[in-house]
């Protein structure tokens, strides 16, 4: 026999008798718990879907003589309308030597008064400042730093800074992504099946895959 519940715990950890809990508070508690249960169940099911799919692809990969050395693998259905892919992401980290590279680049920019090689110095200074500005996680924008390295500037300091940056680049393996795509005909582009809750908002028009 289920134990009868006579109290509800509030946000301060206090046990409140049910007779003192308003009807809206009871309904709100019930709805939030019901939605949480749905999400926990869906998360568990999604983890199972991913695990089973990866297991299937691993088995398929063993049948292939040559696999991608970087962890990438893809397979298509016989009719070419379904494509399943595992993509290995690689991140580039920059170590503490970037501080010296930044100093050299800013020293160069600060010592130039006119336009150099068609580049406006004030714009170049802004590019350097933005490239070495850390984000909220404390990381630099790898894309911006690499854009500086691609710039050809006739300066010993600039060239030294580029060499320092090259040595400071540290590639490391990131996340793996499983992607499932489909298309109606072999002439059409593949479209991914997005398992993204932001993409699942109810719509009166059901979009064809």
PDB file of C-alpha atoms in Angstrom:
ATOM      1  CA  UNK A   1       0.000   0.000   0.000  1.00  0.00           C
ATOM      2  CA  UNK A   2       1.430   3.361  -1.045  1.00  0.00           C
ATOM      3  CA  UNK A   3       2.340   5.695   1.751  1.00  0.00           C
ATOM      4  CA  UNK A   4       0.046   8.693   1.936  1.00  0.00           C
ATOM      5  CA  UNK A   5       1.826  11.998   1.345  1.00  0.00           C
ATOM      6  CA  UNK A   6       0.768  14.697   3.756  1.00  0.00           C
ATOM      7  CA  UNK A   7       3.468  17.303   3.125  1.00  0.00           C
ATOM      8  CA  UNK A   8       5.431  18.924   0.303  1.00  0.00           C
ATOM      9  CA  UNK A   9       9.025  20.148   0.565  1.00  0.00           C
ATOM     10  CA  UNK A  10       9.552  23.791  -0.371  1.00  0.00           C
ATOM     11  CA  UNK A  11      12.700  25.370  -1.890  1.00  0.00           C
ATOM     12  CA  UNK A  12      14.129  25.982   1.604  1.00  0.00           C
ATOM     13  CA  UNK A  13      13.816  22.311   2.540  1.00  0.00           C
ATOM     14  CA  UNK A  14      10.841  22.842   4.842  1.00  0.00           C
ATOM     15  CA  UNK A  15       8.077  20.229   5.047  1.00  0.00           C
ATOM     16  CA  UNK A  16       4.816  22.071   4.378  1.00  0.00           C
ATOM     17  CA  UNK A  17       1.474  20.381   5.190  1.00  0.00           C
ATOM     18  CA  UNK A  18      -0.608  19.895   2.057  1.00  0.00           C
ATOM     19  CA  UNK A  19      -3.470  21.960   3.434  1.00  0.00           C
ATOM     20  CA  UNK A  20      -1.189  25.006   3.390  1.00  0.00           C
ATOM     21  CA  UNK A  21       0.003  24.477  -0.192  1.00  0.00           C
ATOM     22  CA  UNK A  22      -2.020  26.374  -2.797  1.00  0.00           C
ATOM     23  CA  UNK A  23      -3.691  24.632  -5.718  1.00  0.00           C
ATOM     24  CA  UNK A  24      -1.482  26.391  -8.260  1.00  0.00           C
ATOM     25  CA  UNK A  25       1.668  25.390  -6.378  1.00  0.00           C
ATOM     26  CA  UNK A  26       0.488  21.774  -6.359  1.00  0.00           C
ATOM     27  CA  UNK A  27      -0.322  21.877 -10.085  1.00  0.00           C
ATOM     28  CA  UNK A  28       3.013  23.552 -10.895  1.00  0.00           C
ATOM     29  CA  UNK A  29       4.927  20.908  -8.948  1.00  0.00           C
ATOM     30  CA  UNK A  30       3.052  18.116 -10.714  1.00  0.00           C
ATOM     31  CA  UNK A  31       3.609  19.534 -14.203  1.00  0.00           C
ATOM     32  CA  UNK A  32       7.331  20.217 -13.703  1.00  0.00           C
ATOM     33  CA  UNK A  33       7.908  16.693 -12.411  1.00  0.00           C
ATOM     34  CA  UNK A  34       5.927  15.192 -15.282  1.00  0.00           C
ATOM     35  CA  UNK A  35       7.945  17.108 -17.878  1.00  0.00           C
ATOM     36  CA  UNK A  36      11.211  16.184 -16.152  1.00  0.00           C
ATOM     37  CA  UNK A  37      10.241  12.511 -16.301  1.00  0.00           C
ATOM     38  CA  UNK A  38       9.607  12.800 -20.049  1.00  0.00           C
ATOM     39  CA  UNK A  39      12.983  14.417 -20.649  1.00  0.00           C
ATOM     40  CA  UNK A  40      14.859  11.871 -18.534  1.00  0.00           C
ATOM     41  CA  UNK A  41      13.156   9.059 -20.457  1.00  0.00           C
ATOM     42  CA  UNK A  42      13.864  10.702 -23.822  1.00  0.00           C
ATOM     43  CA  UNK A  43      17.505  11.259 -22.860  1.00  0.00           C
ATOM     44  CA  UNK A  44      17.881   7.609 -21.918  1.00  0.00           C
ATOM     45  CA  UNK A  45      16.277   6.508 -25.189  1.00  0.00           C
ATOM     46  CA  UNK A  46      18.502   8.862 -27.193  1.00  0.00           C
ATOM     47  CA  UNK A  47      21.640   7.527 -25.515  1.00  0.00           C
ATOM     48  CA  UNK A  48      20.491   4.019 -26.422  1.00  0.00           C
ATOM     49  CA  UNK A  49      19.882   5.074 -30.052  1.00  0.00           C
ATOM     50  CA  UNK A  50      23.392   6.537 -30.314  1.00  0.00           C
ATOM     51  CA  UNK A  51      25.047   3.539 -28.646  1.00  0.00           C
ATOM     52  CA  UNK A  52      23.259   1.054 -30.917  1.00  0.00           C
ATOM     53  CA  UNK A  53      24.032   3.126 -34.023  1.00  0.00           C
ATOM     54  CA  UNK A  54      27.734   3.348 -33.171  1.00  0.00           C
ATOM     55  CA  UNK A  55      27.806  -0.386 -32.529  1.00  0.00           C
ATOM     56  CA  UNK A  56      26.265  -0.970 -35.960  1.00  0.00           C
ATOM     57  CA  UNK A  57      28.806   1.307 -37.631  1.00  0.00           C
ATOM     58  CA  UNK A  58      31.695  -0.325 -35.772  1.00  0.00           C
ATOM     59  CA  UNK A  59      30.565  -3.681 -37.104  1.00  0.00           C
ATOM     60  CA  UNK A  60      30.279  -2.260 -40.607  1.00  0.00           C
ATOM     61  CA  UNK A  61      33.713  -0.626 -40.362  1.00  0.00           C
ATOM     62  CA  UNK A  62      35.317  -3.989 -39.661  1.00  0.00           C
ATOM     63  CA  UNK A  63      34.118  -5.167 -43.064  1.00  0.00           C
ATOM     64  CA  UNK A  64      35.992  -2.373 -44.804  1.00  0.00           C
ATOM     65  CA  UNK A  65      39.664  -2.781 -45.686  1.00  0.00           C
ATOM     66  CA  UNK A  66      40.718   0.828 -45.186  1.00  0.00           C
ATOM     67  CA  UNK A  67      39.268   3.281 -42.678  1.00  0.00           C
ATOM     68  CA  UNK A  68      39.871   6.970 -42.120  1.00  0.00           C
ATOM     69  CA  UNK A  69      42.941   7.402 -39.940  1.00  0.00           C
ATOM     70  CA  UNK A  70      41.365  10.307 -38.056  1.00  0.00           C
ATOM     71  CA  UNK A  71      38.313   8.441 -36.839  1.00  0.00           C
ATOM     72  CA  UNK A  72      35.951   9.540 -39.611  1.00  0.00           C
ATOM     73  CA  UNK A  73      33.652   6.988 -41.210  1.00  0.00           C
ATOM     74  CA  UNK A  74      30.583   7.197 -43.428  1.00  0.00           C
ATOM     75  CA  UNK A  75      28.250   4.765 -45.123  1.00  0.00           C
ATOM     76  CA  UNK A  76      25.411   5.096 -47.621  1.00  0.00           C
ATOM     77  CA  UNK A  77      22.441   2.936 -48.366  1.00  0.00           C
ATOM     78  CA  UNK A  78      22.529   0.963 -51.609  1.00  0.00           C
ATOM     79  CA  UNK A  79      20.118   3.422 -53.283  1.00  0.00           C
ATOM     80  CA  UNK A  80      22.235   6.388 -52.183  1.00  0.00           C
ATOM     81  CA  UNK A  81      19.390   8.073 -50.327  1.00  0.00           C
ATOM     82  CA  UNK A  82      20.660   7.571 -46.761  1.00  0.00           C
ATOM     83  CA  UNK A  83      24.032   8.606 -45.421  1.00  0.00           C
ATOM     84  CA  UNK A  84      25.362   7.895 -41.925  1.00  0.00           C
ATOM     85  CA  UNK A  85      28.578   9.539 -40.767  1.00  0.00           C
ATOM     86  CA  UNK A  86      30.831   9.701 -37.756  1.00  0.00           C
ATOM     87  CA  UNK A  87      32.923  12.852 -37.724  1.00  0.00           C
ATOM     88  CA  UNK A  88      35.909  13.350 -35.447  1.00  0.00           C
ATOM     89  CA  UNK A  89      36.428  16.964 -34.436  1.00  0.00           C
ATOM     90  CA  UNK A  90      39.904  18.287 -33.787  1.00  0.00           C
ATOM     91  CA  UNK A  91      40.553  21.434 -31.767  1.00  0.00           C
ATOM     92  CA  UNK A  92      43.660  23.580 -31.806  1.00  0.00           C
ATOM     93  CA  UNK A  93      44.877  24.935 -28.498  1.00  0.00           C
ATOM     94  CA  UNK A  94      47.476  27.655 -28.022  1.00  0.00           C
ATOM     95  CA  UNK A  95      49.912  27.527 -25.117  1.00  0.00           C
ATOM     96  CA  UNK A  96      51.402  30.383 -23.063  1.00  0.00           C
ATOM     97  CA  UNK A  97      53.807  31.383 -25.838  1.00  0.00           C
ATOM     98  CA  UNK A  98      50.996  33.347 -27.478  1.00  0.00           C
ATOM     99  CA  UNK A  99      51.694  36.132 -24.971  1.00  0.00           C
ATOM    100  CA  UNK A 100      55.095  36.790 -26.531  1.00  0.00           C
ATOM    101  CA  UNK A 101      53.664  36.571 -30.047  1.00  0.00           C
ATOM    102  CA  UNK A 102      51.036  39.177 -29.136  1.00  0.00           C
ATOM    103  CA  UNK A 103      53.714  41.481 -27.729  1.00  0.00           C
ATOM    104  CA  UNK A 104      55.793  41.251 -30.905  1.00  0.00           C
ATOM    105  CA  UNK A 105      52.832  41.924 -33.184  1.00  0.00           C
ATOM    106  CA  UNK A 106      51.673  44.912 -31.164  1.00  0.00           C
ATOM    107  CA  UNK A 107      55.244  46.259 -31.012  1.00  0.00           C
ATOM    108  CA  UNK A 108      55.363  46.095 -34.788  1.00  0.00           C
ATOM    109  CA  UNK A 109      51.967  47.755 -35.190  1.00  0.00           C
ATOM    110  CA  UNK A 110      52.860  50.434 -32.640  1.00  0.00           C
ATOM    111  CA  UNK A 111      56.054  51.296 -34.495  1.00  0.00           C
ATOM    112  CA  UNK A 112      54.400  51.803 -37.882  1.00  0.00           C
ATOM    113  CA  UNK A 113      52.742  55.100 -38.745  1.00  0.00           C
ATOM    114  CA  UNK A 114      51.739  54.633 -42.372  1.00  0.00           C
ATOM    115  CA  UNK A 115      50.014  52.005 -44.431  1.00  0.00           C
ATOM    116  CA  UNK A 116      52.095  48.878 -44.970  1.00  0.00           C
ATOM    117  CA  UNK A 117      51.624  46.451 -47.848  1.00  0.00           C
ATOM    118  CA  UNK A 118      48.158  47.832 -48.431  1.00  0.00           C
ATOM    119  CA  UNK A 119      47.087  47.125 -44.819  1.00  0.00           C
ATOM    120  CA  UNK A 120      45.710  49.928 -42.664  1.00  0.00           C
ATOM    121  CA  UNK A 121      47.733  49.856 -39.420  1.00  0.00           C
ATOM    122  CA  UNK A 122      44.776  50.823 -37.242  1.00  0.00           C
ATOM    123  CA  UNK A 123      42.784  47.942 -38.731  1.00  0.00           C
ATOM    124  CA  UNK A 124      45.725  45.603 -38.214  1.00  0.00           C
ATOM    125  CA  UNK A 125      45.995  46.666 -34.581  1.00  0.00           C
ATOM    126  CA  UNK A 126      42.303  45.874 -34.118  1.00  0.00           C
ATOM    127  CA  UNK A 127      42.776  42.443 -35.720  1.00  0.00           C
ATOM    128  CA  UNK A 128      45.647  41.659 -33.356  1.00  0.00           C
ATOM    129  CA  UNK A 129      43.719  42.828 -30.288  1.00  0.00           C
ATOM    130  CA  UNK A 130      40.640  40.806 -31.250  1.00  0.00           C
ATOM    131  CA  UNK A 131      42.653  37.685 -32.114  1.00  0.00           C
ATOM    132  CA  UNK A 132      44.239  37.569 -28.665  1.00  0.00           C
ATOM    133  CA  UNK A 133      41.067  38.346 -26.733  1.00  0.00           C
ATOM    134  CA  UNK A 134      39.983  35.328 -24.666  1.00  0.00           C
ATOM    135  CA  UNK A 135      36.367  34.183 -24.667  1.00  0.00           C
ATOM    136  CA  UNK A 136      34.260  33.407 -21.595  1.00  0.00           C
ATOM    137  CA  UNK A 137      35.947  29.975 -21.286  1.00  0.00           C
ATOM    138  CA  UNK A 138      39.401  31.557 -21.358  1.00  0.00           C
ATOM    139  CA  UNK A 139      40.247  30.312 -24.866  1.00  0.00           C
ATOM    140  CA  UNK A 140      41.435  32.302 -27.852  1.00  0.00           C
ATOM    141  CA  UNK A 141      39.688  32.245 -31.199  1.00  0.00           C
ATOM    142  CA  UNK A 142      41.791  29.803 -33.200  1.00  0.00           C
ATOM    143  CA  UNK A 143      40.316  31.096 -36.457  1.00  0.00           C
ATOM    144  CA  UNK A 144      41.367  34.673 -35.732  1.00  0.00           C
ATOM    145  CA  UNK A 145      44.866  33.641 -34.679  1.00  0.00           C
ATOM    146  CA  UNK A 146      45.258  31.549 -37.830  1.00  0.00           C
ATOM    147  CA  UNK A 147      44.116  34.508 -39.927  1.00  0.00           C
ATOM    148  CA  UNK A 148      46.994  36.543 -38.497  1.00  0.00           C
ATOM    149  CA  UNK A 149      49.415  33.747 -39.349  1.00  0.00           C
ATOM    150  CA  UNK A 150      48.246  33.823 -42.963  1.00  0.00           C
ATOM    151  CA  UNK A 151      49.043  37.526 -43.277  1.00  0.00           C
ATOM    152  CA  UNK A 152      52.312  38.360 -45.020  1.00  0.00           C
ATOM    153  CA  UNK A 153      53.908  41.420 -43.381  1.00  0.00           C
ATOM    154  CA  UNK A 154      57.457  42.528 -44.177  1.00  0.00           C
ATOM    155  CA  UNK A 155      58.727  42.661 -40.599  1.00  0.00           C
ATOM    156  CA  UNK A 156      61.196  40.559 -38.609  1.00  0.00           C
ATOM    157  CA  UNK A 157      59.055  40.948 -35.488  1.00  0.00           C
ATOM    158  CA  UNK A 158      55.947  39.807 -37.340  1.00  0.00           C
ATOM    159  CA  UNK A 159      57.720  36.803 -38.805  1.00  0.00           C
ATOM    160  CA  UNK A 160      59.111  35.870 -35.367  1.00  0.00           C
ATOM    161  CA  UNK A 161      55.628  36.152 -33.876  1.00  0.00           C
ATOM    162  CA  UNK A 162      54.251  33.830 -36.572  1.00  0.00           C
ATOM    163  CA  UNK A 163      56.949  31.258 -35.829  1.00  0.00           C
ATOM    164  CA  UNK A 164      56.116  31.417 -32.113  1.00  0.00           C
ATOM    165  CA  UNK A 165      52.435  30.917 -32.873  1.00  0.00           C
ATOM    166  CA  UNK A 166      53.232  27.955 -35.113  1.00  0.00           C
ATOM    167  CA  UNK A 167      55.135  26.305 -32.245  1.00  0.00           C
ATOM    168  CA  UNK A 168      52.367  27.169 -29.790  1.00  0.00           C
ATOM    169  CA  UNK A 169      49.655  25.366 -31.777  1.00  0.00           C
ATOM    170  CA  UNK A 170      48.580  22.195 -29.993  1.00  0.00           C
ATOM    171  CA  UNK A 171      46.058  19.990 -31.835  1.00  0.00           C
ATOM    172  CA  UNK A 172      43.912  17.772 -29.638  1.00  0.00           C
ATOM    173  CA  UNK A 173      41.085  15.362 -30.316  1.00  0.00           C
ATOM    174  CA  UNK A 174      37.639  16.786 -29.616  1.00  0.00           C
ATOM    175  CA  UNK A 175      34.134  15.399 -29.746  1.00  0.00           C
ATOM    176  CA  UNK A 176      32.798  12.834 -32.180  1.00  0.00           C
ATOM    177  CA  UNK A 177      29.517  13.469 -33.948  1.00  0.00           C
ATOM    178  CA  UNK A 178      27.038  11.001 -35.398  1.00  0.00           C
ATOM    179  CA  UNK A 179      25.067  12.372 -38.326  1.00  0.00           C
ATOM    180  CA  UNK A 180      22.166  10.781 -40.151  1.00  0.00           C
ATOM    181  CA  UNK A 181      21.153  12.334 -43.469  1.00  0.00           C
ATOM    182  CA  UNK A 182      18.581  11.516 -46.095  1.00  0.00           C
ATOM    183  CA  UNK A 183      17.332  12.808 -49.438  1.00  0.00           C
ATOM    184  CA  UNK A 184      14.446  12.101 -51.792  1.00  0.00           C
ATOM    185  CA  UNK A 185      16.507  11.550 -54.939  1.00  0.00           C
ATOM    186  CA  UNK A 186      20.177  11.154 -55.804  1.00  0.00           C
ATOM    187  CA  UNK A 187      20.037  14.606 -57.420  1.00  0.00           C
ATOM    188  CA  UNK A 188      18.945  16.295 -54.192  1.00  0.00           C
ATOM    189  CA  UNK A 189      21.132  17.469 -51.335  1.00  0.00           C
ATOM    190  CA  UNK A 190      21.341  15.441 -48.142  1.00  0.00           C
ATOM    191  CA  UNK A 191      19.445  16.833 -45.160  1.00  0.00           C
ATOM    192  CA  UNK A 192      20.339  15.870 -41.625  1.00  0.00           C
ATOM    193  CA  UNK A 193      17.846  14.335 -39.212  1.00  0.00           C
ATOM    194  CA  UNK A 194      18.292  16.773 -36.340  1.00  0.00           C
ATOM    195  CA  UNK A 195      17.834  15.366 -32.859  1.00  0.00           C
ATOM    196  CA  UNK A 196      17.753  18.863 -31.454  1.00  0.00           C
ATOM    197  CA  UNK A 197      14.971  19.919 -29.138  1.00  0.00           C
ATOM    198  CA  UNK A 198      15.125  23.459 -30.516  1.00  0.00           C
ATOM    199  CA  UNK A 199      14.285  21.974 -33.915  1.00  0.00           C
ATOM    200  CA  UNK A 200      11.314  19.977 -32.619  1.00  0.00           C
ATOM    201  CA  UNK A 201       8.888  22.774 -31.802  1.00  0.00           C
ATOM    202  CA  UNK A 202       5.349  21.792 -32.840  1.00  0.00           C
ATOM    203  CA  UNK A 203       4.343  23.118 -36.249  1.00  0.00           C
ATOM    204  CA  UNK A 204       1.072  23.019 -38.143  1.00  0.00           C
ATOM    205  CA  UNK A 205       3.016  22.272 -41.316  1.00  0.00           C
ATOM    206  CA  UNK A 206       4.878  18.976 -41.260  1.00  0.00           C
ATOM    207  CA  UNK A 207       8.070  19.354 -43.252  1.00  0.00           C
ATOM    208  CA  UNK A 208       8.913  16.471 -45.553  1.00  0.00           C
ATOM    209  CA  UNK A 209      12.289  14.786 -45.109  1.00  0.00           C
TER     210      UNK A 209
END
